[in-house]
């Protein structure tokens, strides 16, 4: 399902990060940095709420707007019942839709928002997401102090919050089109190799987006996946070549690989988590687009929709990818 | 693409784990831990004039205490990341599994947090440890008469 938009613009965005992101190669591009995992709160879960709330506050400050002037907030995160998003929404008193598509959450929020803006149902929207390395590890894997050894393919959940403001008010970055992805399941069961579970979903979405808009790779300056990691990236490049005869290698990168210094930081195959693609896109890519280093960027946010319960019941990891086309307005 | 064909593609780009290196590390570190344990046992036997059985129990308790303390102080997890099975398989791993889980859930309260989660990782070890002790004890009794 692909949509074309004529009047949807990305007016502002904000990024808040934790300690690891603050040591990575993109450290100078973020709005606020917390030097520890607690961010002055009592628990990691509460720190995650603070990071998402802080990102929205920074965004409102940049826009010089009050929460009451925002028509809609769409947010989601990784924790059970997307609780951090609900607590943030409870404080802001903005009409709220909570969503979940794991690490593809931000793209899903932006697609829903863009459609409503294009249809003139709303005048503006804030999309937000967060993730926290330790609260995610606690829920999905082992206690953090346990230090369970991980294979090289395992990714590292990024810590932080990110928010974006979309409206029909003209700006230099436009949301040009978007594709809602299908859930793809090719039988992968390794929670320590989510890149392998997500690559086919990313491939399907890229292929569909190209096909529906009658485009090819030459149209873009950059194709950016969310959090496939080092090995998932290799799989995607080769899967796209074999299955769809599309070669993206020369114009392709993965947010998970860009967020950290993989040689120096002990983060496995790269960053993951809903905030990973949001931090790289809003922190770094948007600023490069403003400088016109990239003019047309296709962000393909990937989400491994895995549940520990179902994995223990020998079920697989379904995955989804949503694409958003960002374009510099000349 | 079919699942089997895709699995082949995934495996083609899967990095090799350094199994031999990891095994050697675990063997050496686990072995050193064994030497430390045995030295402690001899120390308790000779210096404190304990009986062999008592000294063995006190040795175990000492190792559990040290591992738990180091977990609490916050750096045992990085040792485990490095030594892997070398520290997980000995009694230190068992103590570490319980302490780290307790730390993880302390914010959810003494009963609903620590109490109900402390055996989350080590529960399996206790259950199947007791079960296998029973089975092997029975086999020993039936074959060797106790």
PDB file of C-alpha atoms in Angstrom, chain A residues 164-301:
ATOM      1  CA  UNK A 164       8.914  14.774  15.021  1.00  0.00           C
ATOM      2  CA  UNK A 165       6.411  17.477  14.155  1.00  0.00           C
ATOM      3  CA  UNK A 166       4.521  17.226  10.854  1.00  0.00           C
ATOM      4  CA  UNK A 167       2.086  19.702   9.362  1.00  0.00           C
ATOM      5  CA  UNK A 168       0.892  21.215   6.066  1.00  0.00           C
ATOM      6  CA  UNK A 169       2.955  24.360   6.680  1.00  0.00           C
ATOM      7  CA  UNK A 170       5.604  24.459   3.966  1.00  0.00           C
ATOM      8  CA  UNK A 171       9.159  23.653   5.009  1.00  0.00           C
ATOM      9  CA  UNK A 172      12.348  22.538   3.305  1.00  0.00           C
ATOM     10  CA  UNK A 173      11.755  18.826   3.955  1.00  0.00           C
ATOM     11  CA  UNK A 174       8.692  17.132   2.546  1.00  0.00           C
ATOM     12  CA  UNK A 175       7.218  13.719   3.178  1.00  0.00           C
ATOM     13  CA  UNK A 176       6.714  12.806  -0.444  1.00  0.00           C
ATOM     14  CA  UNK A 177       5.311   9.290  -0.246  1.00  0.00           C
ATOM     15  CA  UNK A 178       5.127   6.223   1.988  1.00  0.00           C
ATOM     16  CA  UNK A 179       4.535   2.492   1.811  1.00  0.00           C
ATOM     17  CA  UNK A 180       2.915   0.394   4.511  1.00  0.00           C
ATOM     18  CA  UNK A 181       4.731  -2.927   4.611  1.00  0.00           C
ATOM     19  CA  UNK A 182       3.401  -6.462   4.836  1.00  0.00           C
ATOM     20  CA  UNK A 183       4.322  -8.716   7.734  1.00  0.00           C
ATOM     21  CA  UNK A 184       6.836 -11.223   6.370  1.00  0.00           C
ATOM     22  CA  UNK A 185       7.858 -14.403   8.150  1.00  0.00           C
ATOM     23  CA  UNK A 186      10.493 -16.618   6.578  1.00  0.00           C
ATOM     24  CA  UNK A 187      10.785 -18.904   9.578  1.00  0.00           C
ATOM     25  CA  UNK A 188      13.616 -17.200  11.481  1.00  0.00           C
ATOM     26  CA  UNK A 189      13.720 -18.081  15.181  1.00  0.00           C
ATOM     27  CA  UNK A 190      16.943 -16.520  16.435  1.00  0.00           C
ATOM     28  CA  UNK A 191      16.206 -13.578  18.747  1.00  0.00           C
ATOM     29  CA  UNK A 192      19.942 -12.830  18.633  1.00  0.00           C
ATOM     30  CA  UNK A 193      19.825 -12.366  14.868  1.00  0.00           C
ATOM     31  CA  UNK A 194      16.817 -10.119  14.241  1.00  0.00           C
ATOM     32  CA  UNK A 195      18.523  -8.703  11.140  1.00  0.00           C
ATOM     33  CA  UNK A 196      17.890 -12.051   9.424  1.00  0.00           C
ATOM     34  CA  UNK A 197      14.218 -11.979  10.463  1.00  0.00           C
ATOM     35  CA  UNK A 198      13.715  -8.402   9.209  1.00  0.00           C
ATOM     36  CA  UNK A 199      15.677  -8.356   5.933  1.00  0.00           C
ATOM     37  CA  UNK A 200      12.912 -10.019   3.817  1.00  0.00           C
ATOM     38  CA  UNK A 201      10.340  -7.521   5.150  1.00  0.00           C
ATOM     39  CA  UNK A 202      12.640  -4.618   4.232  1.00  0.00           C
ATOM     40  CA  UNK A 203      13.215  -6.122   0.786  1.00  0.00           C
ATOM     41  CA  UNK A 204       9.489  -6.569   0.153  1.00  0.00           C
ATOM     42  CA  UNK A 205       8.739  -2.982   1.175  1.00  0.00           C
ATOM     43  CA  UNK A 206      11.553  -1.522  -0.956  1.00  0.00           C
ATOM     44  CA  UNK A 207      10.412  -3.595  -3.961  1.00  0.00           C
ATOM     45  CA  UNK A 208       6.745  -2.591  -3.472  1.00  0.00           C
ATOM     46  CA  UNK A 209       7.613   1.092  -3.028  1.00  0.00           C
ATOM     47  CA  UNK A 210       9.696   1.115  -6.231  1.00  0.00           C
ATOM     48  CA  UNK A 211       7.055  -0.820  -8.178  1.00  0.00           C
ATOM     49  CA  UNK A 212       4.050   1.259  -7.085  1.00  0.00           C
ATOM     50  CA  UNK A 213       5.803   4.563  -7.799  1.00  0.00           C
ATOM     51  CA  UNK A 214       7.504   3.248 -10.975  1.00  0.00           C
ATOM     52  CA  UNK A 215      10.915   4.181  -9.612  1.00  0.00           C
ATOM     53  CA  UNK A 216      14.297   2.591  -9.366  1.00  0.00           C
ATOM     54  CA  UNK A 217      17.389   3.102  -7.251  1.00  0.00           C
ATOM     55  CA  UNK A 218      18.554   6.026  -9.460  1.00  0.00           C
ATOM     56  CA  UNK A 219      15.726   8.144  -8.056  1.00  0.00           C
ATOM     57  CA  UNK A 220      17.329   8.183  -4.589  1.00  0.00           C
ATOM     58  CA  UNK A 221      20.452   9.559  -2.978  1.00  0.00           C
ATOM     59  CA  UNK A 222      20.202   7.211  -0.036  1.00  0.00           C
ATOM     60  CA  UNK A 223      18.261   4.145   1.055  1.00  0.00           C
ATOM     61  CA  UNK A 224      18.297   3.796   4.821  1.00  0.00           C
ATOM     62  CA  UNK A 225      17.079   0.761   6.749  1.00  0.00           C
ATOM     63  CA  UNK A 226      16.261   0.929  10.451  1.00  0.00           C
ATOM     64  CA  UNK A 227      18.207  -1.646  12.410  1.00  0.00           C
ATOM     65  CA  UNK A 228      19.273  -4.637  10.330  1.00  0.00           C
ATOM     66  CA  UNK A 229      22.806  -4.478  11.712  1.00  0.00           C
ATOM     67  CA  UNK A 230      26.053  -5.581  10.041  1.00  0.00           C
ATOM     68  CA  UNK A 231      24.895  -9.035   8.986  1.00  0.00           C
ATOM     69  CA  UNK A 232      21.280  -8.147   8.244  1.00  0.00           C
ATOM     70  CA  UNK A 233      22.578  -5.472   5.882  1.00  0.00           C
ATOM     71  CA  UNK A 234      24.577  -8.051   3.907  1.00  0.00           C
ATOM     72  CA  UNK A 235      21.550 -10.353   3.790  1.00  0.00           C
ATOM     73  CA  UNK A 236      19.276  -7.556   2.503  1.00  0.00           C
ATOM     74  CA  UNK A 237      21.698  -6.516  -0.260  1.00  0.00           C
ATOM     75  CA  UNK A 238      21.963 -10.080  -1.529  1.00  0.00           C
ATOM     76  CA  UNK A 239      18.309 -10.996  -0.997  1.00  0.00           C
ATOM     77  CA  UNK A 240      17.195  -7.962  -3.031  1.00  0.00           C
ATOM     78  CA  UNK A 241      19.603  -8.933  -5.827  1.00  0.00           C
ATOM     79  CA  UNK A 242      18.498 -12.562  -5.921  1.00  0.00           C
ATOM     80  CA  UNK A 243      14.785 -12.162  -5.365  1.00  0.00           C
ATOM     81  CA  UNK A 244      13.952  -8.839  -7.034  1.00  0.00           C
ATOM     82  CA  UNK A 245      17.035  -8.043  -9.175  1.00  0.00           C
ATOM     83  CA  UNK A 246      17.436  -4.714  -7.364  1.00  0.00           C
ATOM     84  CA  UNK A 247      20.957  -3.529  -6.523  1.00  0.00           C
ATOM     85  CA  UNK A 248      20.983  -0.965  -3.715  1.00  0.00           C
ATOM     86  CA  UNK A 249      24.543  -1.544  -2.473  1.00  0.00           C
ATOM     87  CA  UNK A 250      26.097   1.753  -3.585  1.00  0.00           C
ATOM     88  CA  UNK A 251      23.402   3.965  -2.068  1.00  0.00           C
ATOM     89  CA  UNK A 252      22.515   1.975   0.999  1.00  0.00           C
ATOM     90  CA  UNK A 253      23.209   2.248   4.704  1.00  0.00           C
ATOM     91  CA  UNK A 254      21.662   1.037   7.953  1.00  0.00           C
ATOM     92  CA  UNK A 255      20.865   3.324  10.922  1.00  0.00           C
ATOM     93  CA  UNK A 256      21.909   0.550  13.338  1.00  0.00           C
ATOM     94  CA  UNK A 257      25.418   0.581  11.913  1.00  0.00           C
ATOM     95  CA  UNK A 258      25.682   4.381  11.819  1.00  0.00           C
ATOM     96  CA  UNK A 259      24.697   5.096  15.429  1.00  0.00           C
ATOM     97  CA  UNK A 260      27.681   3.415  17.096  1.00  0.00           C
ATOM     98  CA  UNK A 261      31.361   2.884  16.464  1.00  0.00           C
ATOM     99  CA  UNK A 262      31.142  -0.880  16.012  1.00  0.00           C
ATOM    100  CA  UNK A 263      34.898  -1.409  16.394  1.00  0.00           C
ATOM    101  CA  UNK A 264      35.312   0.472  19.657  1.00  0.00           C
ATOM    102  CA  UNK A 265      31.912   0.184  21.349  1.00  0.00           C
ATOM    103  CA  UNK A 266      30.859  -3.257  22.542  1.00  0.00           C
ATOM    104  CA  UNK A 267      27.489  -3.261  20.755  1.00  0.00           C
ATOM    105  CA  UNK A 268      27.539  -6.432  18.633  1.00  0.00           C
ATOM    106  CA  UNK A 269      26.113  -6.063  15.129  1.00  0.00           C
ATOM    107  CA  UNK A 270      24.826  -2.513  15.736  1.00  0.00           C
ATOM    108  CA  UNK A 271      21.964  -0.544  17.224  1.00  0.00           C
ATOM    109  CA  UNK A 272      18.350  -1.677  17.332  1.00  0.00           C
ATOM    110  CA  UNK A 273      15.165  -0.440  18.997  1.00  0.00           C
ATOM    111  CA  UNK A 274      12.481   1.989  17.812  1.00  0.00           C
ATOM    112  CA  UNK A 275      14.663   4.972  18.626  1.00  0.00           C
ATOM    113  CA  UNK A 276      17.598   3.757  16.535  1.00  0.00           C
ATOM    114  CA  UNK A 277      16.234   4.779  13.110  1.00  0.00           C
ATOM    115  CA  UNK A 278      14.640   7.922  14.594  1.00  0.00           C
ATOM    116  CA  UNK A 279      17.913   9.128  16.183  1.00  0.00           C
ATOM    117  CA  UNK A 280      19.918   8.644  13.003  1.00  0.00           C
ATOM    118  CA  UNK A 281      17.225  10.134  10.730  1.00  0.00           C
ATOM    119  CA  UNK A 282      16.323  13.163  12.846  1.00  0.00           C
ATOM    120  CA  UNK A 283      19.763  13.673  14.374  1.00  0.00           C
ATOM    121  CA  UNK A 284      21.977  13.214  11.345  1.00  0.00           C
ATOM    122  CA  UNK A 285      20.174  12.610   8.019  1.00  0.00           C
ATOM    123  CA  UNK A 286      17.784  15.581   8.285  1.00  0.00           C
ATOM    124  CA  UNK A 287      20.714  17.914   8.965  1.00  0.00           C
ATOM    125  CA  UNK A 288      22.541  16.535   5.920  1.00  0.00           C
ATOM    126  CA  UNK A 289      19.368  17.064   3.865  1.00  0.00           C
ATOM    127  CA  UNK A 290      19.183  20.663   5.069  1.00  0.00           C
ATOM    128  CA  UNK A 291      22.722  21.109   3.741  1.00  0.00           C
ATOM    129  CA  UNK A 292      21.490  19.389   0.546  1.00  0.00           C
ATOM    130  CA  UNK A 293      24.023  16.577   0.824  1.00  0.00           C
ATOM    131  CA  UNK A 294      21.117  14.196   0.307  1.00  0.00           C
ATOM    132  CA  UNK A 295      18.001  15.314  -1.526  1.00  0.00           C
ATOM    133  CA  UNK A 296      15.924  12.165  -1.751  1.00  0.00           C
ATOM    134  CA  UNK A 297      16.089   9.645   1.062  1.00  0.00           C
ATOM    135  CA  UNK A 298      14.027   6.495   1.474  1.00  0.00           C
ATOM    136  CA  UNK A 299      13.799   5.494   5.130  1.00  0.00           C
ATOM    137  CA  UNK A 300      12.765   1.853   5.554  1.00  0.00           C
ATOM    138  CA  UNK A 301      12.162   1.341   9.273  1.00  0.00           C
TER     139      UNK A 301
END
